[in-house]
XYZ file of C-alpha atoms in Angstrom:
564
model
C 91.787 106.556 69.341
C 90.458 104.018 67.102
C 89.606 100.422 68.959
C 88.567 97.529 67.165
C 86.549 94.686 69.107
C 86.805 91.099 68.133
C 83.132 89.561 69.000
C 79.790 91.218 70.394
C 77.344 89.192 72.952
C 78.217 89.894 76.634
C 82.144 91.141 76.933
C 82.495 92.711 73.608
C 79.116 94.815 73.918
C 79.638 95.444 77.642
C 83.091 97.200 76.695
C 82.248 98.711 73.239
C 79.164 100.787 75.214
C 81.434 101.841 77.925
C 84.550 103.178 76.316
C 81.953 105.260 74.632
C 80.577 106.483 78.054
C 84.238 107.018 78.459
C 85.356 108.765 75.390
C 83.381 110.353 72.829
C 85.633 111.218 70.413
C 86.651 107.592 69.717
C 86.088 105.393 66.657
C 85.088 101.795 67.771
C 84.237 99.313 65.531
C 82.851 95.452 66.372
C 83.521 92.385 64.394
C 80.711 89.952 64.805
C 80.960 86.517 62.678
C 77.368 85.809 63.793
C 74.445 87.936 62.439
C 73.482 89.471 66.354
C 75.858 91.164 68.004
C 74.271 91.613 71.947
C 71.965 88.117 72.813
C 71.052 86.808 76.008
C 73.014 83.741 75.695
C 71.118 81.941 78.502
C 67.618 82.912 77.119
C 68.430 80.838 73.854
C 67.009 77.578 75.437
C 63.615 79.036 76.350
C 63.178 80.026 73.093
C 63.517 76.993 71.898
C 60.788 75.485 74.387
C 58.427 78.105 73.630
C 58.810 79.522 76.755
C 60.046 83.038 74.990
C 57.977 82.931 71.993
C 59.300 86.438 70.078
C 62.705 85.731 68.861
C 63.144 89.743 68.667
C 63.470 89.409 72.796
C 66.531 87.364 72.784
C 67.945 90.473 70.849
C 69.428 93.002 73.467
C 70.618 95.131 71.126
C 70.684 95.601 67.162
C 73.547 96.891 64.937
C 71.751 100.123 64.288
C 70.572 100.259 67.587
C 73.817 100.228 68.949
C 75.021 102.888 66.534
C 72.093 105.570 67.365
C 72.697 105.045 71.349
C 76.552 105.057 70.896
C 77.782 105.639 67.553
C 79.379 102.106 67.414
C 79.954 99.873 64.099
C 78.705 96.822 64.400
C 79.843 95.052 61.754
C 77.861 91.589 61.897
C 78.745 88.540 59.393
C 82.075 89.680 59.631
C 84.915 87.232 60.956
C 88.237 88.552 62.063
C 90.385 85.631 60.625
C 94.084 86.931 61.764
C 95.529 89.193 64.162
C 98.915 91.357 63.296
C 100.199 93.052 66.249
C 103.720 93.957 64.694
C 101.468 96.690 62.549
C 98.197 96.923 64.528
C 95.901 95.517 62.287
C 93.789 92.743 61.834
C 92.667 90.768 58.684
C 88.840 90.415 58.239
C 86.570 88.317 56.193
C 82.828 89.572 55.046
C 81.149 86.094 55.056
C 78.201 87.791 52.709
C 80.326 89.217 49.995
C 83.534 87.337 50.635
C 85.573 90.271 50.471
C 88.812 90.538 53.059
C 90.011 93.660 54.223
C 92.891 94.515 57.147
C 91.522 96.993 59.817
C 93.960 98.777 61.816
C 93.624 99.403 65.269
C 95.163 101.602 68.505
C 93.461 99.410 71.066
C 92.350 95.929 70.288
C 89.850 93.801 72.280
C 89.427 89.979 71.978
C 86.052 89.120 73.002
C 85.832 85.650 71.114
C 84.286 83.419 73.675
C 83.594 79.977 74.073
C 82.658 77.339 71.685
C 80.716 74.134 72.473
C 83.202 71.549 72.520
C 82.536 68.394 69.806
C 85.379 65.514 70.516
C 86.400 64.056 66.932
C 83.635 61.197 67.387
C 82.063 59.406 64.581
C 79.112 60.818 63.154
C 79.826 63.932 64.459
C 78.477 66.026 61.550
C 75.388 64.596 60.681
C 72.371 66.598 60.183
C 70.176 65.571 63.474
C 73.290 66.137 66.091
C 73.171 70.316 66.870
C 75.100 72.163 69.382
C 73.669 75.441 70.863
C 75.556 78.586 71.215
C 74.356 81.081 68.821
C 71.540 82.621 68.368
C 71.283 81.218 64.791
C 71.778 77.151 66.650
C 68.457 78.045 68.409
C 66.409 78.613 65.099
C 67.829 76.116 63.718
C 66.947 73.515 66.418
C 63.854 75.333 66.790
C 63.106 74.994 62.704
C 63.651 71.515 63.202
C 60.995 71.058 65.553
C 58.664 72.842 64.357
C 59.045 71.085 60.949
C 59.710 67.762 62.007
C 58.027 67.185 65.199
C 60.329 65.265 66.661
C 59.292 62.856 69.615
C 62.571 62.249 71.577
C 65.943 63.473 72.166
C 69.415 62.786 73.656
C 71.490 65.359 74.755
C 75.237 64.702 75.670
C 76.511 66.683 79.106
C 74.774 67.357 81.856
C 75.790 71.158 82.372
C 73.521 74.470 82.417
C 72.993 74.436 78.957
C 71.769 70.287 79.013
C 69.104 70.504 81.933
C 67.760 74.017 81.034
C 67.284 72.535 77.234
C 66.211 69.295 78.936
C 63.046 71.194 80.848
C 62.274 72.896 77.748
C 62.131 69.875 75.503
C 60.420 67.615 77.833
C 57.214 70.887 78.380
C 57.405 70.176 74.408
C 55.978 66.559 75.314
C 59.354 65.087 74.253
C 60.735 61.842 75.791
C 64.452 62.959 77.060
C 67.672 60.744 78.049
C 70.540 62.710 79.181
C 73.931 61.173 78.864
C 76.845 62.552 81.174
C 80.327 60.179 81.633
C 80.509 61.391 85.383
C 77.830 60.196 87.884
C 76.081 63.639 88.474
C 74.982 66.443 86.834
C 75.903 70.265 87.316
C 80.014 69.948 88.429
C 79.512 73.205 90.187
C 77.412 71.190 93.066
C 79.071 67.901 95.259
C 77.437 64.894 94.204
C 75.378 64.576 97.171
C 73.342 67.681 96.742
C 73.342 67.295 92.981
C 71.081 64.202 93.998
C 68.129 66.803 94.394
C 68.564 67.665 91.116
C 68.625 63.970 89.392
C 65.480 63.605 91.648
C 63.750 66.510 90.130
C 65.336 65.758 86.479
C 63.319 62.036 87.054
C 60.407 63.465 88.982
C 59.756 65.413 85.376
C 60.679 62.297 83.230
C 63.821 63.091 82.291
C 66.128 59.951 81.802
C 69.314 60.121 83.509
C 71.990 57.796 81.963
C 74.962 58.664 83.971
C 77.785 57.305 84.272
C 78.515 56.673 80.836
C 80.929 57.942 77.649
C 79.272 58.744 74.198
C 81.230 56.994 71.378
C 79.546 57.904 68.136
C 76.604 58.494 66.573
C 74.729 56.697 63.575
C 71.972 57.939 61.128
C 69.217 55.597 61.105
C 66.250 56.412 58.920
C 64.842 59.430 60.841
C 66.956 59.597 63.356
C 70.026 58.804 65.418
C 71.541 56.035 67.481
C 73.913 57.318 69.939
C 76.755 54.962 70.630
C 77.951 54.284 74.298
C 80.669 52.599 75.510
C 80.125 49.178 77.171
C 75.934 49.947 77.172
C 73.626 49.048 74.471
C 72.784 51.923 72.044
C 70.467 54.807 72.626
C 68.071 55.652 69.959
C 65.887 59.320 69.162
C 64.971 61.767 66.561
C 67.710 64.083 67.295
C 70.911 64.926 69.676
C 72.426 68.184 71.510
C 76.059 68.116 71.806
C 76.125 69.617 75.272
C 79.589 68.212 76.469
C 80.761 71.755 77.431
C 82.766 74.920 75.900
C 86.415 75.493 74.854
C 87.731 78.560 74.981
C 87.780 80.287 71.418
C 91.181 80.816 71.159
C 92.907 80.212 67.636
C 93.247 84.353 66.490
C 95.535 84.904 69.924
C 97.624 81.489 69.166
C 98.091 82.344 65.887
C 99.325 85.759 67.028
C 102.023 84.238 69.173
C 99.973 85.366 72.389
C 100.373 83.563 75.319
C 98.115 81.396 76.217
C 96.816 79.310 79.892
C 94.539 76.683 81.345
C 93.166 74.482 78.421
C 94.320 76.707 75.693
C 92.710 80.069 77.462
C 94.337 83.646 76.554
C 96.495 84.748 79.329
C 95.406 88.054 80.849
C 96.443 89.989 83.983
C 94.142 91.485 86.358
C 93.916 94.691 83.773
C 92.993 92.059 81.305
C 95.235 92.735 79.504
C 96.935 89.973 76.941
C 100.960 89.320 76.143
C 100.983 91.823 73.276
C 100.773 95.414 73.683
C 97.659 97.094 73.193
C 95.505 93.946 72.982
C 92.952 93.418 75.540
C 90.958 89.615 76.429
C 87.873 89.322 78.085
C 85.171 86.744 78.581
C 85.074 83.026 78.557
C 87.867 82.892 76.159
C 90.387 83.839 79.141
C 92.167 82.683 81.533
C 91.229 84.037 85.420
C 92.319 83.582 88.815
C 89.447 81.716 91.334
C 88.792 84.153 94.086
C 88.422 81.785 96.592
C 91.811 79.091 95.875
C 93.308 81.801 93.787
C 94.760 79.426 91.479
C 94.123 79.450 87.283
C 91.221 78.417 85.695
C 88.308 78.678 84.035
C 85.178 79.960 84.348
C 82.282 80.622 81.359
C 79.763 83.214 83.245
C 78.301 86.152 81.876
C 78.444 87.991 85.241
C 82.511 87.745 84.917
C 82.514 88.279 81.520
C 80.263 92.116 81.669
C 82.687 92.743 84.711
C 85.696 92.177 82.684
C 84.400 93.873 79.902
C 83.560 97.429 81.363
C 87.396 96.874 83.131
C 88.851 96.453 79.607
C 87.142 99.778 78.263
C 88.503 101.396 81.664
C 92.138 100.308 80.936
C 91.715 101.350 77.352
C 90.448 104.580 78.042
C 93.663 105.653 79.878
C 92.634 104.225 83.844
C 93.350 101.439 86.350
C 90.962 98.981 86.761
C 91.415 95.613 87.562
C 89.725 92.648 87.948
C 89.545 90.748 91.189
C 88.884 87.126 90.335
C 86.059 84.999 89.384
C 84.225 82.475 92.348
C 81.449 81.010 89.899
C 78.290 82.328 91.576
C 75.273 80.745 89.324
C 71.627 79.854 89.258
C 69.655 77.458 87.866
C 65.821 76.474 87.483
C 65.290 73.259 87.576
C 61.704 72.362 86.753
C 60.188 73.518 90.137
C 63.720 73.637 92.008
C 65.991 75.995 92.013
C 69.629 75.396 91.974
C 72.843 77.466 93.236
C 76.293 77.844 93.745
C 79.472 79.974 94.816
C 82.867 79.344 95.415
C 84.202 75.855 96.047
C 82.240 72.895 96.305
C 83.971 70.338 98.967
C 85.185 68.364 96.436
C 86.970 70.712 94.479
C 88.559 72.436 98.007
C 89.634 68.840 98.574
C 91.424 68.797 94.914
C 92.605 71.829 95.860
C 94.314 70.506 98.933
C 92.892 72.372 101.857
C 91.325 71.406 104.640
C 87.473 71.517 104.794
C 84.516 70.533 107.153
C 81.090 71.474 106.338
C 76.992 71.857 107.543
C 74.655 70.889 106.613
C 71.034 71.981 107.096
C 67.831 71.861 105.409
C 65.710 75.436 106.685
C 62.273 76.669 105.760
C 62.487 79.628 103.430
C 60.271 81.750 105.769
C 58.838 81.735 108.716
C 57.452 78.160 109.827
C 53.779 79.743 111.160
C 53.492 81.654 107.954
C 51.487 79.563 105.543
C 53.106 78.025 101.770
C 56.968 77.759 103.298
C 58.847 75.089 101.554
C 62.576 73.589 102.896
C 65.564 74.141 100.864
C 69.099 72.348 101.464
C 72.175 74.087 102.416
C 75.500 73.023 102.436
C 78.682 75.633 103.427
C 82.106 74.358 102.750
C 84.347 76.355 105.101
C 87.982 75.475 105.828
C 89.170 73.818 109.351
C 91.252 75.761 111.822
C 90.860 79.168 110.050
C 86.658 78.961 109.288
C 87.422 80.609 105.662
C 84.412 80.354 103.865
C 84.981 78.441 100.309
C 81.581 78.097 98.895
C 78.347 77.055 99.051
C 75.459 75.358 97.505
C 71.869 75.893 97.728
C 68.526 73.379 96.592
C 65.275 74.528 97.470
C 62.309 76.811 96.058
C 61.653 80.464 97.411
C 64.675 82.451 98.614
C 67.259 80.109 97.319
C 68.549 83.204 95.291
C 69.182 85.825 98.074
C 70.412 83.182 100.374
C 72.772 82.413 97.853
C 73.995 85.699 96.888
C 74.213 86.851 100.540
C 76.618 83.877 101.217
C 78.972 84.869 97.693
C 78.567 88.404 99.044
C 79.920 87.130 102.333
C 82.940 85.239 100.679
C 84.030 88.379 98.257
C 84.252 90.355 101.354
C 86.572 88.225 103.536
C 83.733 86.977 106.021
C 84.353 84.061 108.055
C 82.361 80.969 108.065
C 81.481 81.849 111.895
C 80.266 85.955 110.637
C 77.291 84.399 109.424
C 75.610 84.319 112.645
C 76.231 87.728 113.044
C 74.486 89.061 109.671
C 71.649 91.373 109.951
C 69.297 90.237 107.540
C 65.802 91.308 106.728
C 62.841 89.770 108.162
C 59.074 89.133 108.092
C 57.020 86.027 108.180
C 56.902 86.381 104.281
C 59.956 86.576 103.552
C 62.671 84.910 106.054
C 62.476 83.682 109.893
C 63.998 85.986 112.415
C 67.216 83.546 112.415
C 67.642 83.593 108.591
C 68.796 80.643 107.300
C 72.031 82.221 106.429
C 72.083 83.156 110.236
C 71.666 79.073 110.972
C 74.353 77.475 109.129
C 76.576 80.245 111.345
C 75.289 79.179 114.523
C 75.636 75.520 113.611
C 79.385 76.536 112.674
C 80.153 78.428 115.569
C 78.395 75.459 117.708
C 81.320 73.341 115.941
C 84.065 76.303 116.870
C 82.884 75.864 120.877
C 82.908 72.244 120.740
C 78.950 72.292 121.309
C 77.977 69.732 118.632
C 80.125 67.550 117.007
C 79.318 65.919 113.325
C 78.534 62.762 111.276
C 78.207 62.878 107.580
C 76.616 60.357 104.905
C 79.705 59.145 103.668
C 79.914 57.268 107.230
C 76.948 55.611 106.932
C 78.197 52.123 105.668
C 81.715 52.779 108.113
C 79.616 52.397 111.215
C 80.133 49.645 113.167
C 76.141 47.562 113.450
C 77.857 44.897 116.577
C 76.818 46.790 119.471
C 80.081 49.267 119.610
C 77.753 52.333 119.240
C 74.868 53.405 119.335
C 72.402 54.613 116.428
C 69.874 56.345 117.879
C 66.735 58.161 115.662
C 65.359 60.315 117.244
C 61.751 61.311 114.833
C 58.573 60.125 115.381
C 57.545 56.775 115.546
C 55.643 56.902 112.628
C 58.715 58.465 110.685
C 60.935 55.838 111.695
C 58.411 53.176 110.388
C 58.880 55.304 106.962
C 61.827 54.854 106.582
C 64.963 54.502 108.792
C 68.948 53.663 108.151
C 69.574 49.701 109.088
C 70.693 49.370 112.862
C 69.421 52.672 114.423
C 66.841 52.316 117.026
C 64.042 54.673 117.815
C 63.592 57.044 120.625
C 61.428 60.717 119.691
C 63.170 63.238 121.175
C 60.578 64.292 123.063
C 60.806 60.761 125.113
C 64.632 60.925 125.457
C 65.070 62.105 128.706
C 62.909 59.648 130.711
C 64.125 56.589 128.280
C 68.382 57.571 128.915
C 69.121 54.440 130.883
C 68.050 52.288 127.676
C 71.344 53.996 125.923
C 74.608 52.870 127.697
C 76.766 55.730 128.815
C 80.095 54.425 127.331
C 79.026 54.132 124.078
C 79.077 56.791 121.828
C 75.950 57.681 120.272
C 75.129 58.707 116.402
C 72.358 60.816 116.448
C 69.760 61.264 113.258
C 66.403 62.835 112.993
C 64.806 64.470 109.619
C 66.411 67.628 109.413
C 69.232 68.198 111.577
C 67.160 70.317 114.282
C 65.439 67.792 116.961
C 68.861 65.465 116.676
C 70.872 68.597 117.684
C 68.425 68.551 121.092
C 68.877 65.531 121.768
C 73.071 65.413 120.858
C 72.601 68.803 123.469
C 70.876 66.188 126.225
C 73.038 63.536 125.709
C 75.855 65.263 126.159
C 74.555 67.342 129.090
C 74.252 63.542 130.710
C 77.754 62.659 130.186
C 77.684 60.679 126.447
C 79.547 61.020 122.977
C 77.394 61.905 120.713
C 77.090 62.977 117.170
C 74.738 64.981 115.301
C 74.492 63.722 111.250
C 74.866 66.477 109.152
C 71.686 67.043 107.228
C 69.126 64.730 108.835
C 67.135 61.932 107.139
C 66.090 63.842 104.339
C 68.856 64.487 103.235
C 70.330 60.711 103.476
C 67.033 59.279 102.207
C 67.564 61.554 98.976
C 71.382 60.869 98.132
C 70.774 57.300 98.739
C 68.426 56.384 97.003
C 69.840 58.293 94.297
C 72.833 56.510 94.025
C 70.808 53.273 94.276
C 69.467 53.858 90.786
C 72.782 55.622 89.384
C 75.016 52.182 91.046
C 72.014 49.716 90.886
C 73.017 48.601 94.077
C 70.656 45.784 95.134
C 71.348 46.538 98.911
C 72.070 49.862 99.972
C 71.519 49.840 103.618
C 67.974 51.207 103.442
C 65.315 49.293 105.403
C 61.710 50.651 103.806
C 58.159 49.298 105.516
């Protein structure tokens, strides 16, 4: 069996090693346009930043490498520039000798992958504007550096690849201004918890100029002025195109294979591709979300190794199949660390379902044991049935198992209300005996039995200030004097139950204090006394953060905040 590969990195490697494992007897050669053909793709901006200083470690594997371990060909500086199913074969261009060749194949295997996206905007091509997907984009921005010491960038998109660059430039010493058209960064996280991360981004003196659409770019002297619409110009030493990734998909259109979202290849679950014989893998496909099971996609390396070794299974004569993607990812940012799974409530919104959600803001371990740090939770579960749908996570320590334990939880059909029930390691170190994983389930199930009921941000401005209800905070005195929302008086907790008859009975009562925890007590004695209360979903903290986050995105000159 002879199976040619069409690009190395994460899915083309991943399946060229394992139909070896599989099958020793066959011939398998790799096409690689770029000049490595197994990278860690998400290493490339540490590089850059000095933070991996031997550019031999972003190398997972050589070409001869590969061949002594499995007896592949990697054939590197080679670009596969047509695909001919009605013979097998596929045309191929050396891009060192410029000799072209056709290379026939039993089994073919598209592993083409992304590339970063660059809208037909003036200026596009000048020398100072780089994208970064290759390993060869990284020496060349990091070339640049070194030889022109530049003192300020701006980089366009505010994805993975724009904050993680961001960090790096900025522990260069370089002034940073990050343009995104939406008001947040990260899409994978709802816009009020990405407000951790602008706070962090700013904390570190990175300039955050959301909220607005790149137009051009101009060469001026030794640099570039990046043009905005309806803002005044931005001016540095050089820009990284960082709008996002399209799916490399030209050899499989030309072919007359069918293709899905945004110009993806269309695979099944065998990955499969229209055309007989031809496998598709990696962020050049199309996949089904695991969670709304609709199309669409998702540019991960996790899925991408997964669908890779289920490729080499198919092709190797078995049945493997791939299960879906739900966009579990990581991110440090600066000190934080950032994660995801599943649907944010946004996008289960867009997706039409019905969704409530906690919020709660834990320690990472036990509260007595000394150096534990909060971290903010939000799970997105859907009403009526408690699916889970996703997650996100914003803390320090033990944001990453918390995180995995809840996309764990959603691949294997756990309800949101299962959480509670989790049996989860613990010492002081490590966790609390009611994990934080175990919380956000009894705060759901507290919701199930009609034990708490909820406020959320987004009715902060909604609630009524003449009297109709009452806003009750219940922190410390000298919290409140902080920092409090306008119109909520102050009663500790502690005080509430010899201070009820200042809170009228028929009222009902919204109920704040800084994390979620002493406002639950006192929604539990309120209602125990006969009121309607509610418990705000991710106490002061929380509000105090997205607030005044969206105070310097909107430039609001009143947004409800009364600070002493």
């Amino acid at each position: 069996m002879k199976v040619v590969i069409v690009g190395g990195v994460a899915g083309g490697a991943t399946a060229a090693a394992r139909i070896r494992r599989l099958n020793e007897q066959a011939e398998i050669t790799v096409f690689e346009r770029s000049g490595y053909v197994s990278y860690a793709n998400c290493g490339l901006p540490y590089y850059i930043g000095g933070v991996i200083t031997d550019r031999s470690g972003l190398t997972l594997q050589t070409p001869d490498s590969f061949y002594q371990r499995f007896r592949v060909q990697m054939r590197v500086h080679h670009e596969v520039l047509s695909i001919h199913p009605e013979r097998k074969a596929v045309l191929v261009k050396n891009l060192e000798t410029g000799e072209r060749f056709e290379e026939s194949y039993d089994k073919l295997l598209l592993s083409p992958g992304a590339k970063p996206t660059q809208p037909r905007l003036p200026g596009i091509g000048i020398s100072r504007v780089f994208t970064l997907r290759t390993v060869e984009d990284t020496l060349c921005i990091r070339e640049y550096i070194d030889l022109h010491q530049p003192k300020s960038a701006v980089l366009a998109g505010g994805g993975f690849i724009s904050l993680e660059v961001a960090e790096n430039l900025r522990k260069l010493g370089m002034d940073v201004t990050i343009v995104q058209r939406p008001k947040q960064l990260m899409k994978p996280f709802d816009r009020d918890m990405a407000s951790f991360i602008h706070n962090e981004m700013r904390k570190h003196g990175v300039k955050l100029a959301l909220g607005n659409t790149v137009e051009g770019f101009e060469e001026i002297g030794s640099g570039v002025r990046v043009l905005l619409k309806d803002s005044a110009p931005l001016e540095a030493d050089m820009v990284v195109l960082a709008i996002g990734v399209t799916p490399d998909s030209h050899l499989a259109k030309d072919a007359g294979l069918e293709l899905g979202v945004k110009g993806s290849i269309l695979v099944n679950d065998r990955m499969e591709t229209s055309a007989p014989d031809i496998y598709a893998v990696g962020d050049a496909v199309q996949v089904k979300h695991f969670v709304s099971n609709k199309d669409t996609l998702i540019s991960l390396a996790g899925p991408a190794n997964k669908q890779g070794r289920i490729a080499a299974d198919n092709i190797c004569g078995g049945d493997s199949h791939y299960k879906g993607s739900q966009g579990s990812s990581i991110l440090r940012v600066f000190d934080l660390t950032a994660a995801s799974t599943g649907l944010n409530e946004s996008n289960a919104k867009a997706e039409g379902l019905s969704v409530d959600k906690v919020i709660l803001s834990p320690m990472n371990h036990a509260g007595y044991y000394p150096g534990g740090k909060l971290m903010i939770m939000k799970v997105v579960f859907e009403q009526q049935t408690y699916r889970l749908l996703g997650a996100q996570i914003i803390g320090y320590e033990g944001v990453d198992k918390r995180i995995d334990v809840l996309a764990t939880a959603i691949r294997a059909g756990f309800g949101a209300l299962d959480l509670q029930d989790l049996d989860l390691a613990y010492a002081p170190p490590y966790s609390s005996a009611k994990d934080p994983v175990n919380m956000a389930g009894y705060i759901i199930d507290n919701l199930e039995n009609g034990i708490v009921k909820q406020w959320y941000i987004e009715d902060v401005e909604s609630l009524p200030r003449d009297g109709r209800f009452t806003l009750l905070d219940t922190r410390t005195r000298e919290e409140y004097k902080q920092g409090h929302i306008e119109g909520f008086i102050n009663i500790p907790v502690d005080e509430l139950r010899d201070r009820l008859a200042e809170i009228e009975t028929r009222k009902p009562v919204y109920v704040i204090c800084q994390s979620g925890l002493r406002s639950y007590i006192a929604s539990r004695i309120l209602s125990e006394n006969g009121y309607d209360c509610y418990n705000f979903a991710g106490g002061y903290h929380f509000y105090d953060a997205v607030i005044n986050d969206r105070c310097l995105i909107d430039r609001a000159s009143d947004c409800g905040m009364n600070k002493s």
